[in-house]
Short mmCIF file of C-alpha atoms in Angstrom, two decimals:
data_model
loop_
_atom_site.label_atom_id
_atom_site.label_comp_id
_atom_site.label_asym_id
_atom_site.label_seq_id
_atom_site.Cartn_x
_atom_site.Cartn_y
_atom_site.Cartn_z
CA SER A 263 -12.98 -52.98 -34.01
CA LEU A 264 -13.69 -52.68 -30.29
CA ILE A 265 -10.56 -54.61 -29.32
CA LEU A 266 -8.41 -52.65 -31.77
CA GLY A 267 -9.67 -49.35 -30.37
CA LEU A 268 -9.05 -50.42 -26.78
CA VAL A 269 -5.56 -51.74 -27.53
CA ALA A 270 -4.60 -48.64 -29.53
CA GLY A 271 -5.88 -46.36 -26.76
CA ALA A 272 -4.01 -48.29 -24.09
CA LEU A 273 -0.82 -48.26 -26.16
CA CYS A 274 -1.10 -44.52 -26.78
CA SER A 275 -1.71 -43.85 -23.07
CA TRP A 276 1.30 -46.00 -22.13
CA CYS A 277 3.52 -44.09 -24.58
CA PHE A 278 2.43 -40.77 -23.10
CA CYS A 279 3.04 -42.10 -19.59
CA ARG A 280 6.59 -43.12 -20.46
CA SER A 281 7.41 -40.03 -22.52
CA ARG A 282 7.31 -37.39 -19.82
CA PHE A 283 9.37 -34.97 -21.91
CA LEU A 284 6.29 -34.40 -24.09
CA SER A 285 4.81 -32.29 -21.28
CA LEU A 286 7.30 -29.59 -22.29
CA PHE A 287 5.70 -29.37 -25.74
CA PRO A 288 1.90 -29.04 -25.49
CA ASP A 289 1.52 -28.70 -29.25
CA TYR A 290 3.29 -32.03 -29.74
CA GLU A 291 1.00 -33.69 -27.20
CA ILE A 292 -2.14 -32.57 -29.02
CA SER A 293 -0.64 -33.47 -32.40
CA ALA A 294 0.36 -36.94 -31.18
CA MET A 295 -3.18 -37.67 -29.97
CA CYS A 296 -4.65 -36.53 -33.29
CA LEU A 297 -2.14 -38.67 -35.18
CA GLY A 298 -2.91 -41.67 -32.96
CA ALA A 299 -6.63 -41.26 -33.62
CA TYR A 300 -6.08 -41.06 -37.38
CA LEU A 301 -3.78 -44.09 -37.43
CA THR A 302 -6.30 -46.12 -35.41
CA PHE A 303 -9.06 -45.25 -37.87
CA ALA A 304 -6.90 -45.89 -40.94
CA PHE A 305 -5.52 -49.21 -39.67
CA SER A 306 -9.00 -50.41 -38.76
CA GLN A 307 -10.28 -49.56 -42.23
CA LEU A 308 -7.27 -51.30 -43.77
CA LEU A 309 -8.17 -54.50 -41.93
CA GLY A 310 -11.75 -54.30 -43.14
CA LEU A 311 -13.08 -53.38 -39.69
CA SER A 312 -15.18 -50.42 -38.61
CA GLY A 313 -12.97 -47.37 -38.24
CA ILE A 314 -15.76 -45.45 -36.51
CA VAL A 315 -16.15 -48.03 -33.74
CA ALA A 316 -12.38 -48.37 -33.28
CA LEU A 317 -11.99 -44.59 -33.09
CA PHE A 318 -14.82 -44.33 -30.58
CA PHE A 319 -13.25 -46.77 -28.13
CA PHE A 320 -9.82 -45.25 -28.73
CA GLY A 321 -11.24 -41.94 -27.53
CA VAL A 322 -12.93 -43.57 -24.54
CA VAL A 323 -9.62 -45.00 -23.32
CA LEU A 324 -7.75 -41.73 -23.84
CA ALA A 325 -10.40 -39.73 -21.99
CA GLN A 326 -10.27 -42.14 -19.06
CA TYR A 327 -6.50 -42.67 -18.74
CA ASN A 328 -4.38 -40.49 -21.00
CA TYR A 329 -5.88 -37.22 -19.74
CA TYR A 330 -3.83 -37.52 -16.55
CA ASN A 331 -0.60 -37.91 -18.53
CA LEU A 332 -0.99 -34.51 -20.16
CA SER A 333 0.50 -31.23 -18.98
CA ASP A 334 -1.82 -28.63 -17.49
CA ARG A 335 -1.76 -26.55 -20.67
CA SER A 336 -2.49 -29.59 -22.84
CA LYS A 337 -5.40 -30.60 -20.61
CA ILE A 338 -7.11 -27.28 -21.23
CA ALA A 339 -6.15 -27.18 -24.91
CA SER A 340 -7.30 -30.74 -25.55
CA GLN A 341 -10.67 -30.13 -23.94
CA VAL A 342 -11.28 -27.03 -26.02
CA THR A 343 -9.87 -28.47 -29.25
CA PHE A 344 -11.58 -31.85 -29.21
CA GLY A 345 -14.78 -30.40 -27.75
CA THR A 346 -14.99 -27.94 -30.64
CA LEU A 347 -14.19 -30.63 -33.22
CA ALA A 348 -16.78 -32.95 -31.69
CA LYS A 349 -19.52 -30.33 -31.90
CA LEU A 350 -18.60 -29.45 -35.48
CA ALA A 351 -18.53 -33.12 -36.51
CA GLU A 352 -21.84 -33.85 -34.79
CA SER A 353 -23.44 -30.82 -36.44
CA CYS A 354 -22.20 -31.97 -39.85
CA VAL A 355 -23.59 -35.46 -39.27
CA PHE A 356 -27.01 -34.15 -38.33
CA VAL A 357 -27.05 -31.75 -41.29
CA TYR A 358 -26.19 -34.67 -43.56
CA LEU A 359 -28.88 -36.74 -41.84
CA GLY A 360 -31.44 -34.08 -42.69
CA VAL A 361 -30.29 -33.99 -46.31
CA VAL A 362 -30.48 -37.79 -46.62
CA ALA A 363 -33.90 -37.82 -44.94
CA ALA A 364 -35.21 -35.21 -47.39
CA LEU A 365 -33.77 -36.96 -50.43
CA SER A 366 -34.95 -40.39 -49.30
CA MET A 367 -38.61 -39.44 -49.35
CA GLY A 368 -40.16 -41.36 -52.22
CA ARG A 369 -36.84 -43.01 -53.16
CA PHE A 370 -35.78 -45.20 -50.23
CA HIS A 371 -37.85 -48.01 -48.77
CA TRP A 372 -39.68 -47.17 -45.52
CA HIS A 373 -41.52 -49.40 -43.05
CA LEU A 374 -43.45 -47.79 -40.19
CA GLY A 375 -43.84 -51.06 -38.31
CA LEU A 376 -40.08 -51.59 -38.30
CA VAL A 377 -39.53 -48.06 -36.97
CA VAL A 378 -41.97 -48.62 -34.09
CA PHE A 379 -40.55 -52.07 -33.31
CA THR A 380 -36.96 -50.77 -33.35
CA THR A 381 -37.79 -47.85 -31.07
CA ILE A 382 -39.40 -50.19 -28.53
CA VAL A 383 -36.53 -52.67 -28.68
CA ILE A 384 -33.75 -50.11 -28.19
CA THR A 385 -35.68 -48.46 -25.35
CA VAL A 386 -36.11 -51.77 -23.53
CA ALA A 387 -32.52 -52.81 -24.28
CA ARG A 388 -31.12 -49.56 -22.89
CA ALA A 389 -33.19 -49.94 -19.73
CA ALA A 390 -31.88 -53.49 -19.37
CA HIS A 391 -28.35 -52.10 -19.43
CA ILE A 392 -28.68 -48.86 -17.45
CA PHE A 393 -30.59 -49.93 -14.35
CA PRO A 394 -28.72 -53.19 -13.54
CA LEU A 395 -25.31 -51.60 -14.21
CA THR A 396 -25.98 -48.47 -12.16
CA GLY A 397 -27.23 -50.65 -9.33
CA LEU A 398 -24.06 -52.72 -9.57
CA LEU A 399 -21.84 -49.62 -9.63
CA ASN A 400 -23.50 -48.27 -6.50
CA PHE A 401 -21.96 -51.09 -4.50
CA TRP A 402 -18.52 -49.47 -4.96
CA ARG A 403 -19.35 -45.78 -5.44
CA GLN A 404 -19.21 -43.40 -2.52
CA ARG A 405 -21.44 -40.92 -4.35
CA LYS A 406 -24.37 -43.10 -5.36
CA ILE A 407 -26.22 -42.84 -8.67
CA THR A 408 -29.79 -42.01 -7.73
CA GLN A 409 -32.79 -43.68 -9.30
CA ASN A 410 -33.83 -40.40 -10.91
CA MET A 411 -30.38 -39.99 -12.45
CA SER A 412 -30.60 -43.53 -13.80
CA VAL A 413 -33.90 -42.63 -15.46
CA VAL A 414 -32.28 -39.56 -17.04
CA MET A 415 -29.36 -41.69 -18.28
CA TRP A 416 -31.84 -44.16 -19.75
CA ILE A 417 -33.87 -41.53 -21.60
CA SER A 418 -31.13 -39.12 -22.69
CA GLY A 419 -28.73 -41.63 -24.24
CA LEU A 420 -30.67 -42.29 -27.43
CA ARG A 421 -29.06 -40.09 -30.09
CA GLY A 422 -27.68 -42.09 -33.00
CA ALA A 423 -25.12 -40.05 -34.95
CA ILE A 424 -22.71 -43.00 -34.97
CA ALA A 425 -25.52 -45.45 -35.79
CA PHE A 426 -26.56 -43.30 -38.76
CA ALA A 427 -22.99 -43.10 -40.06
CA LEU A 428 -22.63 -46.87 -39.77
CA SER A 429 -25.96 -47.54 -41.50
CA LEU A 430 -24.80 -45.64 -44.57
CA ARG A 431 -21.86 -48.03 -44.92
CA LEU A 432 -24.08 -51.08 -45.28
CA PRO A 433 -23.73 -52.54 -48.80
CA CYS A 434 -26.83 -53.17 -50.84
CA THR A 435 -25.80 -56.49 -52.37
CA SER A 436 -22.41 -58.11 -52.46
CA GLY A 437 -20.58 -57.87 -55.74
CA LEU A 438 -23.00 -55.43 -57.38
CA VAL A 439 -22.76 -51.66 -57.69
CA VAL A 440 -26.29 -50.38 -57.11
CA LYS A 441 -27.68 -47.22 -55.56
CA HIS A 442 -30.04 -46.84 -52.65
CA GLY A 443 -33.65 -46.93 -53.75
CA ALA A 444 -33.17 -49.85 -56.12
CA PRO A 445 -35.05 -53.10 -55.43
CA GLU A 446 -31.75 -54.80 -54.57
CA CYS A 447 -31.24 -52.25 -51.77
CA ARG A 448 -34.52 -52.83 -49.98
CA ASN A 449 -33.00 -54.35 -46.83
CA SER A 450 -30.20 -51.79 -46.47
CA ASP A 451 -32.66 -48.99 -47.28
CA LEU A 452 -34.90 -50.13 -44.47
CA LEU A 453 -32.00 -50.02 -42.03
CA VAL A 454 -31.01 -46.53 -43.15
CA THR A 455 -34.54 -45.11 -43.02
CA THR A 456 -35.27 -46.80 -39.69
CA THR A 457 -32.09 -45.29 -38.24
CA ILE A 458 -33.03 -41.86 -39.60
CA SER A 459 -36.50 -42.11 -38.04
CA THR A 460 -35.15 -43.25 -34.69
CA VAL A 461 -32.48 -40.54 -34.56
CA MET A 462 -34.92 -37.79 -35.48
CA LEU A 463 -37.49 -39.04 -32.98
CA THR A 464 -35.07 -39.29 -30.08
CA THR A 465 -33.27 -36.04 -30.92
CA LEU A 466 -36.23 -33.78 -31.68
CA VAL A 467 -38.84 -35.21 -29.31
CA VAL A 468 -36.84 -36.70 -26.44
CA GLY A 469 -34.05 -34.14 -26.65
CA THR A 470 -36.50 -31.24 -26.55
CA ALA A 471 -38.29 -32.68 -23.51
CA MET A 472 -35.14 -33.52 -21.53
CA GLU A 473 -34.96 -30.22 -19.64
CA HIS A 474 -38.53 -30.63 -18.41
CA VAL A 475 -37.93 -34.29 -17.52
CA MET A 476 -34.76 -33.47 -15.55
CA THR A 477 -36.53 -30.65 -13.74
CA ALA A 478 -39.49 -32.89 -12.88
CA LEU A 479 -37.13 -35.57 -11.54
CA ARG A 480 -35.20 -32.88 -9.60
CA VAL A 481 -31.93 -33.77 -11.27
CA ILE A 482 -31.66 -30.07 -12.09
CA GLU A 483 -33.53 -27.18 -10.53
CA ALA A 484 -34.89 -24.12 -12.24
CA VAL A 485 -33.27 -20.90 -11.03
CA PRO A 486 -35.02 -17.51 -11.22
CA PRO A 487 -33.77 -15.35 -14.13
CA GLY A 488 -30.66 -13.41 -13.20
CA ALA A 489 -29.99 -15.42 -10.06
CA ASP A 490 -27.35 -17.59 -11.63
CA SER A 491 -26.54 -16.39 -15.13
CA ALA A 492 -23.41 -18.55 -15.29
CA ALA A 493 -25.54 -21.67 -14.96
CA GLY A 494 -27.85 -20.61 -17.74
CA GLY A 495 -30.92 -20.53 -15.52
CA LEU A 496 -30.48 -24.11 -14.33
CA HIS A 497 -28.92 -25.50 -11.19
CA SER A 498 -27.70 -29.04 -10.67
CA PRO A 499 -27.95 -30.33 -7.07
CA ALA A 500 -25.57 -33.15 -7.88
CA ARG A 501 -22.93 -30.73 -9.20
CA SER A 502 -23.26 -28.33 -6.25
CA ALA A 503 -22.81 -31.23 -3.84
CA LEU A 504 -19.31 -31.74 -5.22
#
């Protein structure tokens, strides 16, 4: 799925780079990107792969490379269009997560020890990725990633909308049509409920505390009310340095 998403994104970016006439038709540019995203998802599903993962990496490649192939009008339109769609989709996922969490009480299998163990493991695993990689990137970056920013990246990255969507696709048992909550679904139920618990914990607890954490680490600075209404009462030293 990862390779398919990367290849599809690279192919789409190459087509846009070669088809310069598309810059005369911004609506065609946006439509072509949407069509490319849908075809990547559909083809991945057809091959029995994860369409969500393929679509995610397809978008990563387009955001990194294809953005510069777009016309000025399409750059603005794509940011607004896909930003709005992303927020709507994320909101729908979290609403559905709340519904599943409410309905799973007393029906799905839960295991508190697994929730605690999973939370510890993903926290340690993310730290093992963030700090070495940011240190490695600082060898080539002119604007260095500070240690405080690395801490913010480590803490703020635990969300889980994609993980929750993927957990719902796990089959209970091969060859049998059974519903969640049945004894045959114990293992898949545990993965779903553990994902729900982790997402709710990191979103409600960590997400709520992020503003205070970033202020304490001086990644952002509090601004007196009315001093900078455009910034929403917060000021980013890193952004102002640009």
